[in-house]
Structures are given as C-alpha cells and as structure tokens.
Amino acid sequence: MAASLNARRRSGFPVLRVISILLLVAASALLVYELVAFSQREQQLPEGVSVAGINVGGLSERDAVARWERAYAEPIIMLYSDGAADHPIQLHPDQVGWRISSEPMLAAALASGEQGGGFWRRFIDFLLGVEQTVAGDIALVADYQENALEATMRDIARRYDKPPGKAVYDLQTLMVHAGASGYALDLNAAMSAVDHALRSANERTVALPVSSEGNESPELGALRDLIIDYLDSEGFIYDGLGTVASVYIQDLLTGAEINILGDVAFSGASTVKLPIMLDYFRFLPLAPTADEAWLMANSMLCSNNASSNLIMEIIGRGDIFTGIRSVTETIRAAGLGNTYISAPFYLGVEGQQLGSIQAPPTSPNPTFDTEPDPFNQTTAEDIGTLFSLIYDCAEFNSGLTFALPPGQIAQQECRQVLEVASANDLERLLQGGIPSYARIAHKNGWIFDTVGDAGVVYSPNGRHYVISVFLWERAEFQDYEKLWPLMEEISRATWNFFNPEDALLQPRTDLPPTALECEGNYLPPGPGDVNLDDINSWKRN
C-alpha cells in the first residue's frame, strides 16, 4: 500500500520544473528582447551629444548627418550698410566650395557614447533605466575655398563701395572743402566675419564691416588746383611767357608737398640772406656778440645790403669773395642745387669792390625763363626746402643738423634763425595773407620784375607749414599793386586750407599800402636790444 502511494507521487506532473523552465525561457526571451532593443538604441547617437553646435542626441547616424549638413547648407545673409540702408546679400555656402567632413564628426559622436563604460556596463545601465547622457560638442570639420570667398567679397566691394567725392573749393572765400563722404568694405574683416558665419549653425547673418572715407581734411592737391584756378581768374598766367608763378608748400606734420613750377629759377634778391645768416652761425666759434647779433638782424629784417656784405666779408676773414664762396658752399651742402650767390650785393657807393666768383652748375626748369639775376638765383622749392630743414633742426634737432657736416649748426642756432625771421613784420606778402596774430618766420625779397617770399607759418591748431612763393612778370618796374595781392591771396588760401576752423574768408583790409619800414618798426634800435632768443623783447622793455 505504501509502495503504491510512493509510485503515484513519483509519477505526478512536474509543476515546479515546468515553471522553472518557463521562467528561464521567459527570462531568456526578455534578455534577447532587451538586447535587441539595446542594440537598436546603440545605433542611435547618445542623448545630449551635439555636433558643430547642433543637437543630434537620439538620432540615427543617417538622420544626424542629414541634420547638420542641412543646417550648414543654409545661406549666409550679409548686410552691407551704406549709412542710409542695409542691403541684404545672400551667399550660398556652395558658392565658395563649402564642404563638411561628416565621417570624422560622426565617428567622434559615436565614440562619445562609449564614455559610459563597456558594452555590458551600458547594457546593465539600460536594464536599470539609467539614462546615458553625453555632455559636450563635437567640433565642426569643414573647409571652403578662401580665394572664392575673397573674389565674392571683392565683387561686393565693386558693386556697393562708394569712393569719396572730390574736394571742392570756392574762389570767393579761397576755401577748400572736403568732398562728400564715401564708404568701403573692410575686406579682411569681412572675410573673417563671413568665415565665422559659415562655421556657425545659428549665426548666419553678418553685418559687413564698412568704413567711411573722405570725411577728413582734403588732400593738398585740391589746394594746388585752387591756387592755379585763382591765378587764372586774376588773369595771371602762372606758366606763361611773360608771367610765371612758382609755389612750394609743405605740410610739416605729414611731409606732403605742393610743387607748382617749384624748380623754375628766379632772382634770389634778399631771400639769399637766409643762407648768409646760417653761414654766419657756422663761422662764429662762440655765441654771437651783441654787435654780431645786431648785424644778423639788420641783414635779415631790413634786408640791409651793406650788413649782408659785411657778414660775408667777416666770414671770408677780410675777403668778401671767400665769404661769398662759403655761403654758396653752405647752400650746396644743404642740398639746394639751384641756389647760389656769386657776387656782393650792389651798394652803389664809391669804392665798392665789384666782381664775382664762378657760379656753380645748376639745373633749374629749362622751359621757363624769368631772366634771373646771373649772380644771385634760387627757386621756390629750394628756399622752401631750406626753411623746412631749419624747422626740423629747431624742433627735432634733425633736418639741417644732418644735412650739414657734423657740428656745423646747432639746434639752438636754428631756433634763433627762425626767431629773428619771425620779427620780419613788413605786414605784406605772405604775412598779409594770414591773421595778424599768427606767427610766421619768413624772408622776402624783390627786384624790378620779381617778388618772392618764403617761410614757416605756425598754425594755432598745430598744422604748421612751409610756404614759398615767387612771382615774375616781364616789366621795366614791378607792379606791386598787382603782384603783392596775388601772393597774399595764395597765402590766404593756404592758411584757410590748414586752418579751416579759423579761416580768413575775405582779404584783410588792414594792410598798409606797401611794406612797413624796418627801422623804427621791427628792427631792434641798437646792438644792446637784440635778443636772438626773444627778438621782440626790446618792445616790452
């Protein structure tokens, strides 16, 4: 009986075994299912990953590549602003050969998913519901043809840039006005900005860098045109057979020049007394005595021929021709190839020693003949250049300091030359074309057919300049009522150009009929009154 019961028990249905097997099968199926699901998810980019600034987390490889290629294929909108309106210009990336290298970026994005550990570690996280998120951005890998972009930018510049308007001038006020402002694309900055936009998924609009042009002071060439037009309007043919005008102007800040027939030879007249004074400084071993200083002032300010001859005689140690040769050598050493003196100034007194030395070779403009004095010649360019050299010597210890042999002229001596010349208050010629308060250090000279004046004008705004003007008209006697106002108006036009904020819009009406006499006006009364460092101090004593 008991055996029979045991047999029945052994032959009963194996429920537990079946259940275990079913559980194992279910677990295996679930594992396979989860593995399949995990494998499918592994074919997607991990959440949080971005490529070139574009979120591609959870996308398939194909969809991710399509997304960033589509984003970077969007056109760039470039805005060219001319101050009045913005002109939109569309640039499609393929116009400049834009190419994205998707393979390395995709590989980097996929590799970023492995940061969570190996396969089974990531699978376990998947089973546990641990979401894997990748922080960071995969850098863009792309390129384009820079020469194609540059060509595009240059084409935009050709189409949209506006050059500044030409300067204009007014013959009534003798003012030069800058032309209308223009604008131009900054090519290098524009290419950099577009490069940034091409490489950005979001910033696809570019404000092109455009700079204004032509709203500053006009070029000196406009002043040149004004001077020539002015002379023509006054019936003075600046390059004629019977009339010649020569103008040399230098901006002492920039070095820019105007040269209107500046190489034409003229009679130097008293303008050569400037290099005579310089040579006297070279000759003197010590600072000038009171008598020597007064002799310089009388020669420079009063253009006293006797004083000038005496200086050259002193330089020549009693031989005036040796002194004349020394002055000419100083002129040539300074680089003035068309200026010389070869004879004493004519005094018309009994017993004066006449004669001359041989004139040096020169090469002035051969087209124009002003019938210059064969013993005393210069050009507007030469005498203007000399003032420029003296100014640089006085202000910066350069210029004439280096033009002459070492130790031949000192900075203080150049300052004293200009200081004496600043007292040349004849109130006409160049000085008559600037305000009465303006400082000018100049030297003038005239004979029967020629008038010349050159010097440094000190503008209140710091835009100092050199101006040298010579006018010639074939005549028996100079018509100073014609030639002098012409020079004064050339001077006024130049002043207005450099000082537009303080312009003289009309000719001065306070000028004397002719040049003021030197003695009794601006020549120090005696040797004891000459201070080369403050030439007008005698007036305040």
Coordinates of C-alpha atoms in Angstrom, one line a residue:
M1 CA 0.0 0.0 0.0
A2 CA 2.7 2.4 1.0
A3 CA 4.7 1.4 -2.1
S4 CA 1.8 2.2 -4.3
L5 CA 1.4 5.6 -2.8
N6 CA 5.1 6.4 -3.4
A7 CA 4.8 5.4 -7.0
R8 CA 1.9 7.6 -7.6
R9 CA 3.8 10.5 -6.1
R10 CA 6.8 9.9 -8.4
S11 CA 4.6 9.8 -11.4
G12 CA 2.8 13.1 -10.7
F13 CA 3.2 16.2 -13.1
P14 CA 6.5 18.2 -12.6
V15 CA 5.0 21.6 -12.0
L16 CA 7.9 23.2 -10.4
R17 CA 10.2 22.1 -13.2
V18 CA 7.9 23.3 -15.8
I19 CA 7.5 26.6 -14.1
S20 CA 11.3 26.9 -13.8
I21 CA 11.8 26.1 -17.4
L22 CA 9.1 28.6 -18.4
L23 CA 10.7 31.2 -16.3
L24 CA 14.1 30.5 -17.8
V25 CA 12.7 30.7 -21.3
A26 CA 10.8 33.9 -20.5
A27 CA 14.0 35.4 -19.0
S28 CA 16.0 34.4 -22.0
A29 CA 13.4 35.9 -24.3
L30 CA 13.3 39.0 -22.3
L31 CA 17.1 39.2 -22.3
V32 CA 17.1 38.7 -26.1
Y33 CA 14.4 41.3 -26.4
E34 CA 16.3 43.8 -24.2
L35 CA 19.5 43.0 -26.1
V36 CA 17.7 43.7 -29.4
A37 CA 16.3 46.9 -28.0
F38 CA 19.6 47.9 -26.6
S39 CA 21.4 47.2 -29.8
Q40 CA 18.9 49.3 -31.7
R41 CA 19.4 52.1 -29.3
E42 CA 23.2 51.7 -29.7
Q43 CA 22.7 52.5 -33.4
Q44 CA 21.4 55.9 -32.3
L45 CA 23.6 58.8 -31.1
P46 CA 23.6 59.2 -27.3
E47 CA 21.3 61.7 -25.7
G48 CA 23.0 65.1 -25.2
V49 CA 25.6 64.8 -27.9
S50 CA 25.8 67.8 -30.3
V51 CA 27.9 68.1 -33.4
A52 CA 29.0 71.5 -34.6
G53 CA 26.5 73.2 -32.3
I54 CA 23.6 71.0 -33.4
N55 CA 21.8 68.6 -31.0
V56 CA 21.7 65.2 -32.6
G57 CA 21.1 63.1 -29.5
G58 CA 18.8 60.1 -30.1
L59 CA 19.1 60.4 -33.9
S60 CA 20.2 57.7 -36.2
E61 CA 23.5 58.2 -37.9
R62 CA 21.8 59.0 -41.2
D63 CA 19.4 61.4 -39.6
A64 CA 22.2 63.1 -37.6
V65 CA 24.3 63.6 -40.7
A66 CA 21.4 65.0 -42.6
R67 CA 20.5 67.4 -39.9
W68 CA 23.9 69.1 -39.6
E69 CA 24.5 69.1 -43.4
R70 CA 21.1 70.7 -43.9
A71 CA 21.9 73.3 -41.2
Y72 CA 25.2 74.3 -42.7
A73 CA 23.8 74.4 -46.2
E74 CA 21.6 77.3 -45.2
P75 CA 22.6 80.6 -47.0
I76 CA 24.5 83.3 -45.2
I77 CA 22.8 86.7 -45.2
M78 CA 25.3 89.5 -45.5
L79 CA 24.1 93.1 -44.7
Y80 CA 26.0 95.9 -46.4
S81 CA 25.1 99.2 -44.7
D82 CA 25.8 102.5 -46.5
G83 CA 24.5 104.6 -43.7
A84 CA 21.2 105.1 -45.3
A85 CA 20.0 101.5 -45.8
D86 CA 21.0 97.9 -45.2
H87 CA 21.5 95.9 -48.5
P88 CA 21.0 92.1 -47.9
I89 CA 23.2 89.9 -49.9
Q90 CA 22.8 86.1 -49.9
L91 CA 25.7 83.8 -50.0
H92 CA 25.1 80.0 -50.5
P93 CA 28.0 78.0 -49.0
D94 CA 28.5 76.0 -52.2
Q95 CA 29.4 79.3 -53.9
V96 CA 32.7 79.2 -52.0
G97 CA 33.2 75.4 -52.2
W98 CA 31.9 74.6 -48.7
R99 CA 32.5 71.0 -47.8
I100 CA 31.7 69.2 -44.5
S101 CA 33.7 66.2 -43.5
S102 CA 30.8 64.2 -41.8
E103 CA 32.7 60.9 -41.3
P104 CA 35.2 62.1 -38.6
M105 CA 32.4 64.0 -36.8
L106 CA 30.1 61.0 -36.8
A107 CA 32.9 58.8 -35.6
A108 CA 33.6 61.2 -32.8
A109 CA 29.9 61.4 -31.9
L110 CA 29.6 57.6 -31.7
A111 CA 32.7 57.3 -29.7
S112 CA 31.4 59.8 -27.2
G113 CA 28.7 57.2 -26.3
E114 CA 31.4 54.8 -25.0
Q115 CA 32.2 57.1 -22.2
G116 CA 29.7 55.3 -20.0
G117 CA 31.8 52.1 -20.0
G118 CA 31.9 48.8 -22.0
F119 CA 29.0 47.1 -23.7
W120 CA 27.8 45.1 -20.8
R121 CA 28.1 48.1 -18.4
R122 CA 26.0 50.2 -20.7
F123 CA 23.5 47.3 -21.1
I124 CA 23.1 46.9 -17.4
D125 CA 22.5 50.7 -17.1
F126 CA 19.9 50.3 -19.9
L127 CA 18.2 47.5 -17.9
L128 CA 18.3 49.6 -14.8
G129 CA 16.8 52.5 -16.6
V130 CA 19.9 54.7 -16.1
E131 CA 19.8 57.2 -18.9
Q132 CA 23.2 57.8 -20.5
T133 CA 23.7 61.5 -21.4
V134 CA 26.8 62.9 -23.1
A135 CA 27.9 66.5 -22.4
G136 CA 30.0 68.3 -24.9
D137 CA 30.1 69.3 -28.6
I138 CA 31.9 67.7 -31.4
A139 CA 33.9 70.3 -33.3
L140 CA 32.9 71.1 -36.9
V141 CA 35.2 69.7 -39.5
A142 CA 34.7 71.7 -42.7
D143 CA 36.6 73.7 -45.3
Y144 CA 36.0 76.0 -48.2
Q145 CA 37.9 77.9 -50.9
E146 CA 39.3 81.1 -49.4
N147 CA 40.1 82.5 -52.9
A148 CA 36.4 82.0 -53.9
L149 CA 35.3 83.9 -50.8
E150 CA 37.8 86.7 -51.4
A151 CA 36.5 87.0 -55.0
T152 CA 33.0 87.2 -53.7
M153 CA 33.9 89.9 -51.2
R154 CA 35.8 91.9 -53.9
D155 CA 32.7 91.7 -56.2
I156 CA 30.5 93.0 -53.4
A157 CA 33.0 95.9 -52.8
R158 CA 33.0 96.8 -56.5
R159 CA 29.2 96.9 -56.5
Y160 CA 28.5 98.7 -53.3
D161 CA 31.6 100.7 -52.3
K162 CA 31.3 104.4 -53.0
P163 CA 34.5 106.5 -53.3
P164 CA 34.6 109.8 -51.5
G165 CA 33.6 112.8 -53.6
K166 CA 36.3 115.1 -55.0
A167 CA 37.2 118.1 -52.9
V168 CA 35.7 121.4 -54.0
Y169 CA 36.9 124.9 -53.5
D170 CA 35.4 128.4 -53.5
L171 CA 37.3 131.2 -55.3
Q172 CA 35.5 133.9 -53.4
T173 CA 36.4 132.7 -49.9
L174 CA 39.5 130.7 -51.0
M175 CA 38.3 127.7 -49.0
V176 CA 38.8 124.1 -49.8
H177 CA 36.0 121.8 -48.7
A178 CA 36.3 118.0 -48.5
G179 CA 34.1 116.1 -50.9
A180 CA 31.1 114.0 -49.8
S181 CA 32.0 111.0 -47.7
G182 CA 32.3 107.6 -49.2
Y183 CA 32.4 104.2 -47.8
A184 CA 34.3 101.0 -48.4
L185 CA 34.2 97.4 -47.4
D186 CA 36.9 96.3 -45.0
L187 CA 37.9 93.2 -47.0
N188 CA 39.9 91.4 -44.3
A189 CA 37.4 92.0 -41.5
A190 CA 34.6 91.0 -43.8
M191 CA 36.2 87.7 -44.8
S192 CA 36.8 86.9 -41.1
A193 CA 33.1 87.7 -40.2
V194 CA 31.8 85.5 -43.1
D195 CA 34.1 82.7 -42.1
H196 CA 32.6 82.8 -38.6
A197 CA 29.1 82.7 -40.1
L198 CA 29.9 79.8 -42.4
R199 CA 31.1 77.8 -39.3
S200 CA 28.1 78.7 -37.1
A201 CA 24.8 76.8 -37.2
N202 CA 22.9 79.7 -35.7
E203 CA 24.6 83.0 -36.5
R204 CA 24.0 83.0 -40.3
T205 CA 23.5 86.8 -40.6
V206 CA 26.6 89.0 -41.0
A207 CA 26.8 92.8 -40.7
L208 CA 29.6 93.5 -43.1
P209 CA 32.3 95.9 -41.7
V210 CA 32.0 99.1 -43.8
S211 CA 34.2 102.1 -43.0
S212 CA 33.5 105.7 -44.1
E213 CA 36.1 107.5 -46.2
G214 CA 36.8 111.1 -47.3
N215 CA 35.3 112.9 -44.3
E216 CA 38.6 114.2 -43.1
S217 CA 40.7 117.1 -44.5
P218 CA 41.0 117.2 -48.3
E219 CA 44.3 116.4 -50.0
L220 CA 46.8 119.1 -50.7
G221 CA 46.2 118.5 -54.4
A222 CA 42.9 120.4 -54.0
L223 CA 44.8 123.4 -52.7
R224 CA 47.1 123.2 -55.7
D225 CA 44.0 123.3 -58.1
L226 CA 42.6 126.2 -56.1
I227 CA 45.8 128.3 -56.4
I228 CA 46.1 127.6 -60.2
D229 CA 42.4 128.4 -60.8
Y230 CA 42.7 131.6 -58.7
L231 CA 45.7 132.9 -60.7
D232 CA 43.8 132.1 -63.9
S233 CA 40.8 134.0 -62.6
E234 CA 43.0 137.0 -61.9
G235 CA 44.5 136.9 -65.4
F236 CA 47.9 135.9 -64.2
I237 CA 49.1 133.0 -66.4
Y238 CA 51.2 131.0 -64.0
D239 CA 53.1 129.2 -66.7
G240 CA 53.2 131.9 -69.4
L241 CA 56.0 133.5 -71.4
G242 CA 55.7 136.9 -69.7
T243 CA 54.4 135.7 -66.3
V244 CA 55.4 132.9 -64.1
A245 CA 54.2 131.8 -60.7
S246 CA 56.1 129.3 -58.6
V247 CA 54.7 127.9 -55.4
Y248 CA 56.1 125.3 -53.0
I249 CA 54.1 124.3 -49.9
Q250 CA 55.0 121.5 -47.4
D251 CA 52.8 120.2 -44.6
L252 CA 55.3 120.0 -41.7
L253 CA 53.2 117.3 -40.0
T254 CA 52.9 114.8 -42.9
G255 CA 55.6 116.0 -45.3
A256 CA 53.1 116.2 -48.1
E257 CA 54.0 118.9 -50.7
I258 CA 52.6 121.1 -53.4
N259 CA 55.1 122.0 -56.1
I260 CA 53.8 124.3 -58.8
L261 CA 56.8 125.1 -61.1
G262 CA 58.9 125.0 -57.9
D263 CA 62.1 124.3 -59.9
V264 CA 62.0 127.5 -62.0
A265 CA 65.0 129.8 -61.4
F266 CA 64.2 133.3 -60.1
S267 CA 66.4 136.2 -59.0
G268 CA 67.1 135.4 -55.4
A269 CA 67.2 139.1 -54.3
S270 CA 67.2 139.3 -50.5
T271 CA 65.9 135.8 -49.9
V272 CA 69.5 134.6 -50.1
K273 CA 70.2 136.5 -46.8
L274 CA 68.7 133.5 -45.0
P275 CA 71.6 131.2 -46.0
I276 CA 74.0 134.1 -45.3
M277 CA 72.8 134.2 -41.7
L278 CA 73.1 130.4 -41.5
D279 CA 76.7 130.6 -42.8
Y280 CA 77.5 133.3 -40.2
F281 CA 76.4 131.0 -37.5
R282 CA 78.6 128.2 -38.9
F283 CA 81.5 130.7 -39.0
L284 CA 81.2 132.0 -35.4
P285 CA 83.1 129.9 -32.9
L286 CA 81.0 131.2 -30.0
A287 CA 77.6 132.6 -29.4
P288 CA 77.1 135.9 -31.3
T289 CA 78.1 139.0 -29.5
A290 CA 75.6 141.9 -29.3
D291 CA 77.2 143.5 -32.4
E292 CA 77.2 140.3 -34.4
A293 CA 73.5 139.7 -33.4
W294 CA 72.5 143.2 -34.5
L295 CA 74.3 142.7 -37.8
M296 CA 72.3 139.5 -38.4
A297 CA 69.0 141.3 -37.5
N298 CA 69.8 144.2 -39.8
S299 CA 70.6 141.9 -42.7
M300 CA 67.6 139.6 -42.2
L301 CA 64.9 142.1 -41.1
C302 CA 65.9 145.2 -43.0
S303 CA 67.5 143.3 -45.9
N304 CA 70.3 145.7 -45.5
N305 CA 72.8 145.0 -48.3
A306 CA 75.7 146.6 -46.5
S307 CA 75.2 144.5 -43.4
S308 CA 74.9 141.4 -45.6
N309 CA 78.1 142.2 -47.5
L310 CA 79.9 142.9 -44.2
I311 CA 78.8 139.5 -42.8
M312 CA 80.2 137.7 -45.9
E313 CA 83.4 139.8 -45.6
I314 CA 83.8 138.7 -42.0
I315 CA 83.2 135.1 -43.0
G316 CA 85.9 135.5 -45.6
R317 CA 88.3 136.9 -43.0
G318 CA 88.5 140.2 -44.9
D319 CA 88.0 138.7 -48.4
I320 CA 84.3 139.1 -49.4
F321 CA 84.7 136.7 -52.3
T322 CA 85.9 134.0 -49.9
G323 CA 82.9 134.7 -47.8
I324 CA 80.6 134.5 -50.8
R325 CA 82.1 131.2 -51.8
S326 CA 81.5 129.9 -48.2
V327 CA 77.8 130.9 -48.3
T328 CA 77.3 129.1 -51.6
E329 CA 79.1 126.0 -50.3
T330 CA 76.7 126.1 -47.3
I331 CA 73.8 126.3 -49.7
R332 CA 75.1 123.4 -51.7
A333 CA 75.9 121.3 -48.6
A334 CA 72.2 121.7 -47.5
G335 CA 71.2 120.1 -50.8
L336 CA 69.9 123.2 -52.6
G337 CA 71.1 122.6 -56.1
N338 CA 69.6 125.6 -57.8
T339 CA 70.5 128.4 -55.3
Y340 CA 73.7 130.4 -55.2
I341 CA 75.3 133.8 -54.7
S342 CA 78.4 134.7 -56.7
A343 CA 78.8 138.4 -56.2
P344 CA 78.4 141.1 -53.5
F345 CA 75.2 143.0 -53.2
Y346 CA 75.4 146.2 -55.1
L347 CA 75.5 149.2 -52.9
G348 CA 76.1 152.0 -55.4
V349 CA 78.7 153.6 -53.2
E350 CA 82.1 154.9 -54.2
G351 CA 84.9 152.4 -53.7
Q352 CA 82.7 149.3 -53.6
Q353 CA 84.6 146.2 -54.6
L354 CA 82.9 144.7 -57.6
G355 CA 83.5 141.3 -59.2
S356 CA 82.2 137.8 -58.7
I357 CA 83.2 134.2 -58.3
Q358 CA 82.3 131.4 -60.7
A359 CA 78.6 130.4 -60.3
P360 CA 78.2 126.7 -59.6
P361 CA 76.4 124.5 -62.1
T362 CA 72.6 124.3 -61.7
S363 CA 69.7 122.5 -63.4
P364 CA 66.5 124.5 -63.0
N365 CA 63.5 124.0 -65.2
P366 CA 64.7 124.9 -68.7
T367 CA 61.2 125.5 -70.0
F368 CA 60.7 128.9 -68.3
D369 CA 63.0 131.9 -68.3
T370 CA 62.4 134.6 -65.7
E371 CA 65.6 136.3 -66.7
P372 CA 67.1 135.7 -63.3
D373 CA 70.0 137.6 -61.8
P374 CA 73.1 135.7 -63.0
F375 CA 74.8 136.4 -59.6
N376 CA 72.0 135.5 -57.2
Q377 CA 69.5 132.8 -58.0
T378 CA 67.1 130.5 -56.2
T379 CA 63.9 128.5 -56.7
A380 CA 60.7 128.4 -54.6
E381 CA 61.4 124.7 -53.9
D382 CA 65.0 125.4 -52.7
I383 CA 64.2 128.2 -50.4
G384 CA 61.1 126.4 -49.1
T385 CA 63.1 123.3 -48.5
L386 CA 65.7 125.3 -46.6
F387 CA 63.0 126.6 -44.2
S388 CA 61.8 123.0 -43.8
L389 CA 65.3 121.9 -42.9
I390 CA 65.7 124.7 -40.4
Y391 CA 62.4 124.0 -38.8
D392 CA 63.3 120.3 -38.4
C393 CA 66.6 121.4 -36.9
A394 CA 64.9 123.8 -34.5
E395 CA 62.1 121.4 -33.4
F396 CA 63.7 118.0 -33.6
N397 CA 67.4 118.5 -33.9
S398 CA 67.2 116.9 -37.3
G399 CA 66.9 118.3 -40.8
L400 CA 69.7 120.8 -41.3
T401 CA 71.6 119.3 -38.4
F402 CA 72.2 116.2 -40.5
A403 CA 72.2 117.9 -43.9
L404 CA 75.4 119.9 -43.0
P405 CA 78.6 118.3 -41.8
P406 CA 78.5 117.2 -38.1
G407 CA 78.9 120.1 -35.6
Q408 CA 78.3 122.8 -38.3
I409 CA 74.9 124.0 -36.9
A410 CA 73.3 123.6 -33.5
Q411 CA 69.6 123.2 -32.7
Q412 CA 69.7 126.5 -30.7
E413 CA 71.1 128.3 -33.7
C414 CA 68.3 127.1 -35.9
R415 CA 65.8 128.3 -33.3
Q416 CA 67.5 131.7 -33.3
V417 CA 67.4 131.9 -37.1
L418 CA 63.6 131.3 -37.1
E419 CA 63.2 133.6 -34.1
V420 CA 64.8 136.5 -36.0
A421 CA 62.8 135.7 -39.1
S422 CA 59.6 135.8 -37.1
A423 CA 60.2 139.5 -36.5
N424 CA 60.0 140.3 -40.2
D425 CA 56.8 142.3 -39.7
L426 CA 56.5 144.1 -43.1
E427 CA 52.8 143.2 -42.9
R428 CA 52.6 142.4 -46.6
L429 CA 53.3 139.4 -48.9
L430 CA 52.9 136.1 -47.1
Q431 CA 52.3 137.8 -43.8
G432 CA 49.4 139.8 -45.4
G433 CA 47.5 136.6 -46.1
I434 CA 47.3 135.3 -42.6
P435 CA 45.7 136.7 -39.5
S436 CA 47.6 139.5 -37.7
Y437 CA 48.1 137.3 -34.6
A438 CA 49.6 134.4 -36.5
R439 CA 53.3 133.7 -36.3
I440 CA 55.3 133.5 -39.5
A441 CA 59.1 133.2 -39.7
H442 CA 59.9 134.3 -43.3
K443 CA 62.3 136.1 -45.6
N444 CA 61.2 138.1 -48.6
G445 CA 63.0 139.7 -51.5
W446 CA 62.1 141.6 -54.6
I447 CA 63.6 143.5 -57.6
F448 CA 62.0 145.2 -60.5
D449 CA 60.4 142.2 -62.1
T450 CA 60.3 139.6 -59.3
V451 CA 58.8 139.2 -55.8
G452 CA 59.5 136.3 -53.6
D453 CA 58.7 135.3 -50.0
A454 CA 59.2 132.1 -48.1
G455 CA 58.8 130.9 -44.5
V456 CA 57.2 128.8 -41.8
V457 CA 53.7 129.5 -40.7
Y458 CA 52.8 128.4 -37.2
S459 CA 49.1 127.4 -37.2
P460 CA 47.3 127.7 -33.9
N461 CA 46.0 124.1 -34.4
G462 CA 49.5 122.7 -34.8
R463 CA 49.3 122.2 -38.6
H464 CA 52.4 124.2 -39.3
Y465 CA 53.5 124.5 -42.9
V466 CA 56.2 125.9 -45.2
I467 CA 55.2 128.2 -48.0
S468 CA 57.4 129.7 -50.7
V469 CA 56.0 131.8 -53.5
F470 CA 57.8 133.6 -56.3
L471 CA 56.0 135.7 -58.9
W472 CA 57.6 137.2 -62.1
E473 CA 56.3 139.5 -64.7
R474 CA 58.3 140.9 -67.5
A475 CA 58.3 144.6 -66.8
E476 CA 60.5 147.7 -66.5
F477 CA 59.3 148.1 -63.0
Q478 CA 57.4 145.8 -60.7
D479 CA 53.7 146.4 -60.4
Y480 CA 53.5 145.6 -56.7
E481 CA 49.8 146.6 -56.6
K482 CA 49.2 143.6 -58.8
L483 CA 51.8 141.1 -57.7
W484 CA 51.7 141.5 -54.0
P485 CA 47.9 140.9 -53.6
L486 CA 48.3 137.8 -55.7
M487 CA 50.9 136.5 -53.3
E488 CA 48.8 137.5 -50.3
E489 CA 45.8 135.6 -51.7
I490 CA 47.9 132.5 -52.3
S491 CA 49.0 132.8 -48.7
R492 CA 45.4 133.2 -47.5
A493 CA 44.2 130.2 -49.5
T494 CA 47.0 128.1 -47.9
W495 CA 46.1 129.4 -44.4
N496 CA 42.5 128.5 -44.9
F497 CA 43.4 125.0 -46.0
F498 CA 45.5 124.4 -42.9
N499 CA 43.2 126.3 -40.6
P500 CA 39.6 125.8 -41.8
E501 CA 38.3 126.5 -38.3
D502 CA 39.9 129.9 -38.3
A503 CA 39.7 130.8 -41.9
L504 CA 40.0 134.3 -43.5
L505 CA 37.0 134.3 -45.8
Q506 CA 37.9 137.7 -47.2
P507 CA 41.2 139.5 -47.9
R508 CA 42.5 141.5 -45.0
T509 CA 41.5 145.2 -45.1
D510 CA 44.1 146.4 -42.5
L511 CA 47.2 146.0 -44.6
P512 CA 49.5 149.0 -45.3
P513 CA 49.8 150.3 -48.9
T514 CA 53.3 148.9 -49.0
A515 CA 55.7 147.1 -46.7
L516 CA 56.4 148.7 -43.4
E517 CA 59.8 150.3 -43.0
C518 CA 62.1 148.1 -40.9
E519 CA 63.9 150.8 -38.9
G520 CA 61.6 152.2 -36.3
N521 CA 59.1 149.4 -36.5
Y522 CA 60.6 145.9 -36.1
L523 CA 64.4 146.3 -36.2
P524 CA 65.8 146.5 -32.6
P525 CA 67.2 150.0 -32.1
G526 CA 70.7 149.0 -31.3
P527 CA 73.1 146.1 -30.6
G528 CA 72.1 146.0 -26.9
D529 CA 68.5 145.5 -27.8
V530 CA 68.9 142.3 -29.8
N531 CA 67.9 139.1 -28.0
L532 CA 68.2 136.2 -30.5
D533 CA 66.1 134.0 -28.3
D534 CA 63.3 136.6 -27.9
I535 CA 63.8 139.1 -30.8
N536 CA 60.8 141.3 -29.9
S537 CA 61.8 141.6 -26.2
W538 CA 63.1 145.2 -26.8
K539 CA 59.5 146.3 -27.5
R540 CA 58.5 145.2 -24.0
N541 CA 61.4 146.9 -22.2

